[in-house]
Tab-separated table of C-alpha atoms in Angstrom:
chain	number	residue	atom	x	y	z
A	234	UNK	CA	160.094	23.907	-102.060
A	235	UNK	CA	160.252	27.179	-104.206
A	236	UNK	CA	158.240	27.172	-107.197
A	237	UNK	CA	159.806	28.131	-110.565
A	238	UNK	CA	159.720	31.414	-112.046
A	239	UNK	CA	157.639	32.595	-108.487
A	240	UNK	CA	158.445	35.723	-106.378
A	241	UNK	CA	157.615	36.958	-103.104
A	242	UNK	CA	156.440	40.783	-103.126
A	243	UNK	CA	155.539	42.876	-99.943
A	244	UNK	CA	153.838	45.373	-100.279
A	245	UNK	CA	154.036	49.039	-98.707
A	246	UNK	CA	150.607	47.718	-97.152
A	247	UNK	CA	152.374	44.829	-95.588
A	248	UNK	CA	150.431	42.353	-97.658
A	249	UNK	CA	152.459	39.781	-99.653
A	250	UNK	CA	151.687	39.050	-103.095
A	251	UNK	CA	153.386	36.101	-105.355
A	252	UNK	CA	154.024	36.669	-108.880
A	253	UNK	CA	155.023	35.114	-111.566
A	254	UNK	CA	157.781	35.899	-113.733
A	255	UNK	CA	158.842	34.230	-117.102
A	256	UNK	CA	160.064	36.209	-120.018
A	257	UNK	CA	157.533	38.960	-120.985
A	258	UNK	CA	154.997	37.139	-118.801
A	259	UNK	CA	154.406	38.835	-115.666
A	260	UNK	CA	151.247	38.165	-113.572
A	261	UNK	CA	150.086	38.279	-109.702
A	262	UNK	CA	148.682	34.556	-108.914
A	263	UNK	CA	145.408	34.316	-107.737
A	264	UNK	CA	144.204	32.300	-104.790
A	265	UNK	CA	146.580	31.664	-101.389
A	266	UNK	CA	150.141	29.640	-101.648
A	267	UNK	CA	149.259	26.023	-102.113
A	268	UNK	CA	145.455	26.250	-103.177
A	269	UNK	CA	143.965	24.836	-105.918
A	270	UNK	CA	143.569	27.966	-107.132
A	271	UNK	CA	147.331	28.716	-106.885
A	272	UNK	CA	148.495	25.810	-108.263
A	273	UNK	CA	145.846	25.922	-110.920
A	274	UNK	CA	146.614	29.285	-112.055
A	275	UNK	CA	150.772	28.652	-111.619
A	276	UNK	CA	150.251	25.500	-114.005
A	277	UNK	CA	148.655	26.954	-116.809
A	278	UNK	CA	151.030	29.852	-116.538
A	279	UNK	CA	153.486	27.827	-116.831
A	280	UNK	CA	152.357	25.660	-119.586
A	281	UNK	CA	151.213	28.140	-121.695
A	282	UNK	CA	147.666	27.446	-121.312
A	283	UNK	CA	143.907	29.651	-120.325
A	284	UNK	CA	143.300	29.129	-117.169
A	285	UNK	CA	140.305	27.825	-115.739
A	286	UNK	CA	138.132	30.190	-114.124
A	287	UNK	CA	137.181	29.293	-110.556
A	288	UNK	CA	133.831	31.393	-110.751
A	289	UNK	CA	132.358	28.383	-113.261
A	290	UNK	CA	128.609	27.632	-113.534
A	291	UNK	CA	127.733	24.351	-111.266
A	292	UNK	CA	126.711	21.705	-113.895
A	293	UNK	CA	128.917	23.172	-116.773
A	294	UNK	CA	131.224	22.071	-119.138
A	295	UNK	CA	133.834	24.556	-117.469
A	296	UNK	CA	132.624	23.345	-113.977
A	297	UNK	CA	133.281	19.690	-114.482
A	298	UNK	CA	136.802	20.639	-115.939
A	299	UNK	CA	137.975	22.560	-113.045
A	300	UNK	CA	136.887	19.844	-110.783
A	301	UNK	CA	138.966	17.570	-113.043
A	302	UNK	CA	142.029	18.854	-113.391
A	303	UNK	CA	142.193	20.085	-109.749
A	304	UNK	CA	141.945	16.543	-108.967
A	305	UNK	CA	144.136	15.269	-111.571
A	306	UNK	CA	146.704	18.174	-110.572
A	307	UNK	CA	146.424	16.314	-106.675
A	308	UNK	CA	146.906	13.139	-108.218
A	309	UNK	CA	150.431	14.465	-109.808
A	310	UNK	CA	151.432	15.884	-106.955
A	311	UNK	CA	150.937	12.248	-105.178
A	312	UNK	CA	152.936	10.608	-107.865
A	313	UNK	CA	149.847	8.525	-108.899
A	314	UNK	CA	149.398	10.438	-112.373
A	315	UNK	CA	152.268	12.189	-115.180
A	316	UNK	CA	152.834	16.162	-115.123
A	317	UNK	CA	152.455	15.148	-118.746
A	318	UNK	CA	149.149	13.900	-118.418
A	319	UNK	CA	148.079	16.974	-116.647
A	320	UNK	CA	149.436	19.445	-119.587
A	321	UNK	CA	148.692	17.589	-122.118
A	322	UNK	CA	144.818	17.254	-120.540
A	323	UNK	CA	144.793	21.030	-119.435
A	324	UNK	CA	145.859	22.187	-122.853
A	325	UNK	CA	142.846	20.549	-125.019
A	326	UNK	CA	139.904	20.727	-122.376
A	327	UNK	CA	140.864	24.339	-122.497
A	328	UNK	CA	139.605	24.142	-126.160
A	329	UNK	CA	136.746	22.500	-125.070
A	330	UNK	CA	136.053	25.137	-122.180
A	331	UNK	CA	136.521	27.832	-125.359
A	332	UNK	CA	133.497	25.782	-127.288
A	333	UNK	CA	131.349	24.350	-125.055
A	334	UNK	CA	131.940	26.206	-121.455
A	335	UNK	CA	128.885	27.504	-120.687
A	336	UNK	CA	127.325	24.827	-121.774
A	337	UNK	CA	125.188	21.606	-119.698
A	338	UNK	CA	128.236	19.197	-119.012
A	339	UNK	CA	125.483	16.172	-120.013
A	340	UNK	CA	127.037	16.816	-123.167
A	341	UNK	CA	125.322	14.654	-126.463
A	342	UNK	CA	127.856	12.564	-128.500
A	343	UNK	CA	126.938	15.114	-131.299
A	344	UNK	CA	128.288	17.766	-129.367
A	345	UNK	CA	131.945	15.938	-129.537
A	346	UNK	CA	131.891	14.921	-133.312
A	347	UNK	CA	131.000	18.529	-134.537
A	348	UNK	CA	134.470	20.037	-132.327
A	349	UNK	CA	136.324	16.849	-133.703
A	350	UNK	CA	135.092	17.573	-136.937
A	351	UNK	CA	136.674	21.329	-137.125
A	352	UNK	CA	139.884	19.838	-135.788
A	353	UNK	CA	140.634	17.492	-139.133
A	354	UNK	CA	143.107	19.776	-140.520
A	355	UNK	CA	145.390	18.661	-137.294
A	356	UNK	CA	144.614	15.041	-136.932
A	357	UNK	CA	146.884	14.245	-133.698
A	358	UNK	CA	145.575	17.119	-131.652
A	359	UNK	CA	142.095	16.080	-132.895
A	360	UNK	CA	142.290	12.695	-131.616
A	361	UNK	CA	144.303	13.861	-128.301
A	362	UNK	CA	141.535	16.017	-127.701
A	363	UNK	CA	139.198	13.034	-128.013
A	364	UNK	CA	141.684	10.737	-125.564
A	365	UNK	CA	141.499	14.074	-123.107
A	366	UNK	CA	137.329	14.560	-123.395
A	367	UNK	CA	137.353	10.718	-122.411
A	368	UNK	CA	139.425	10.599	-119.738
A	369	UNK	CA	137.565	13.332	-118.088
A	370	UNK	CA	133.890	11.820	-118.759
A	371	UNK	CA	135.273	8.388	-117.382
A	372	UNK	CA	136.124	10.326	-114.106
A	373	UNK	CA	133.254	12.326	-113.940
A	374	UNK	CA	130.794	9.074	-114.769
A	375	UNK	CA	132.705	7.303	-111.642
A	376	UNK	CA	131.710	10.089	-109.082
A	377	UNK	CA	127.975	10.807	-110.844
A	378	UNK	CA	128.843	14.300	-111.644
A	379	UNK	CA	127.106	14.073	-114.741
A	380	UNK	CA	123.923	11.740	-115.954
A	381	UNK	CA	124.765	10.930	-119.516
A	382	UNK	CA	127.477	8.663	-121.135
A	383	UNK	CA	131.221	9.433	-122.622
A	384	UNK	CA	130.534	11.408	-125.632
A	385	UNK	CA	133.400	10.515	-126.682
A	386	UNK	CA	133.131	7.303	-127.062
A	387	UNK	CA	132.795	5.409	-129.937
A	388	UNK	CA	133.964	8.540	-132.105
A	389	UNK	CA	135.971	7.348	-135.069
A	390	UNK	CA	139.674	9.135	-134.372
A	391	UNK	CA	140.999	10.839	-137.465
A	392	UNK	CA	143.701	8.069	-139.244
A	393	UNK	CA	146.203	9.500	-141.302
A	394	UNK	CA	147.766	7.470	-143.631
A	395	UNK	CA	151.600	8.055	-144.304
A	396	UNK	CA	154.470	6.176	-145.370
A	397	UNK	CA	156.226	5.989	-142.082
A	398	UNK	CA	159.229	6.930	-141.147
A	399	UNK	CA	161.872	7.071	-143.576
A	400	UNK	CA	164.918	4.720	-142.031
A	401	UNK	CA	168.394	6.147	-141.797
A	402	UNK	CA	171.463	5.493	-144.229
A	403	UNK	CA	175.340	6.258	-143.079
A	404	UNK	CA	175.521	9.295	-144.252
A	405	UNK	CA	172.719	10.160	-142.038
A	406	UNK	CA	174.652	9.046	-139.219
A	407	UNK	CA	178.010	10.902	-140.246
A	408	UNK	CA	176.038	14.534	-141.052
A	409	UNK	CA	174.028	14.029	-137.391
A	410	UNK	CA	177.253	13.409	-135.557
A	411	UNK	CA	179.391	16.441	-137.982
A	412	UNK	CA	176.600	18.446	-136.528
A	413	UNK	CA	175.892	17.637	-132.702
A	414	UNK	CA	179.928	17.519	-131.565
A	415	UNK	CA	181.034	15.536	-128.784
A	416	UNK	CA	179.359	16.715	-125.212
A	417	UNK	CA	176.210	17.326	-126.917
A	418	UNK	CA	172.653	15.825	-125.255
A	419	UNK	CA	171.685	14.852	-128.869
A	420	UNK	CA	175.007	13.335	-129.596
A	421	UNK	CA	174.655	11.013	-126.321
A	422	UNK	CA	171.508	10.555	-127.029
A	423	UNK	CA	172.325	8.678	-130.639
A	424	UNK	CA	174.830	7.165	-129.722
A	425	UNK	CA	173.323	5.424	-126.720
A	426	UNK	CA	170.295	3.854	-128.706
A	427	UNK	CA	172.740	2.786	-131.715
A	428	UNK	CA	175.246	1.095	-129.007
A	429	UNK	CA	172.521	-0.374	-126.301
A	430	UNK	CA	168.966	-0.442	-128.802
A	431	UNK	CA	167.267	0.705	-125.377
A	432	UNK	CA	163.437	2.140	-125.260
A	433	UNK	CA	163.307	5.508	-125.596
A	434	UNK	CA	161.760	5.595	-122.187
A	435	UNK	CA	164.980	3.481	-121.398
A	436	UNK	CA	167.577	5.787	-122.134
A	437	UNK	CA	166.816	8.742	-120.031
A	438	UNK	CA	167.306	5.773	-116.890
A	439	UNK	CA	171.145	4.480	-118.174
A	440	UNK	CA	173.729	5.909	-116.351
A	441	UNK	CA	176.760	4.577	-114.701
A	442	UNK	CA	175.601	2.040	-112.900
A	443	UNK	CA	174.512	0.609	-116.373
């Protein structure tokens, strides 16, 4: 099955290269058709992310990622794990990669509460980043490719306090529906959690047979 946004290019040499083509983005991918190293470099083209390198120190912090993700990335393609597990996972160890790559991946808890630390004035990516660091050590701990605990764990997550959501009156109803006209996604979409009160994770499954 053709991957998005790829091209087939033969060169006057013969040789076949794959590229990949979004917007202003233009870039040869690395590795052969179907590698890791393909499909690692095609994901975080695609989501917007560094890559990781695949010439990583042994025992690093950018090692232990690669190995992650590349199995992660398997585990999507198996079904036994979300795409938006993998982006969301790729996007903030690539942080970590830009702070700590080079470093030992026996990483002290310290280590994890100084990056958390910088990350206060965005409290939701600081605590995904946390849920992402912990995920990884849990995976790593399982197959003893590193000696020390989850440095993550145990870190206090950042809790900010807010009012909540402000609830709707009619006349936020009426100036919604003025502005998303009939045929609209976002129309549909109101109007099918006002009529049914499905999950959110509910409504993207009703469809005729409902």
């Amino acid at each position: 099955m053709p991957l998005p946004y790829v091209t087939e290019e033969r060169l006057p040499s013969g040789a076949v290269r794959y590229r990949f083509r979004r917007g202003a983005v233009k870039v040869t991918l690395k590795g052969e058709p179907g590698s890791s190293e393909f499909l690692a470099h095609y994901s975080a083209l695609r989501d917007g992310v560094p890559a990781v390198k695949s010439k990583a120190v042994t025992g690093s912090v950018e090692w232990l990622v690669g190995l992650y993700l590349a199995d992660l990335e398997r585990r999507v393609g198996n079904n036994l794990a979300s795409p938006l597990t993998l982006k969301g996972h790729r996007h903030h160890l690539a942080k970590l990669i830009a702070e700590y790559g080079a470093k030992d991946a026996n990483m002290p808890q310290s280590a994890i509460v100084k990056f958390h630390d910088k990350l206060h004035a965005t409290p939701g990516a600081g605590d995904n980043m946390l849920k992402a660091v912990s995920a990884l050590y849990k995976w790593a701990i399982r197959r003893d490719h590193v000696k020390c605990g989850n440095p993550a764990r145990d870190v206090q997550r950042i809790r900010k306090k807010t009012d909540g959501f402000e609830p709707w009156a009619a006349d936020d109803f009426t100036r919604y529906l003025d502005h998303h006209k009939p045929g609209t996604m976002a129309r549909r979409a109101l109007i099918l959690a006002m009529a049914t009160t499905a999950r959110r994770g509910d409504l993207c499954r009703l469809g005729r047979q409902n």
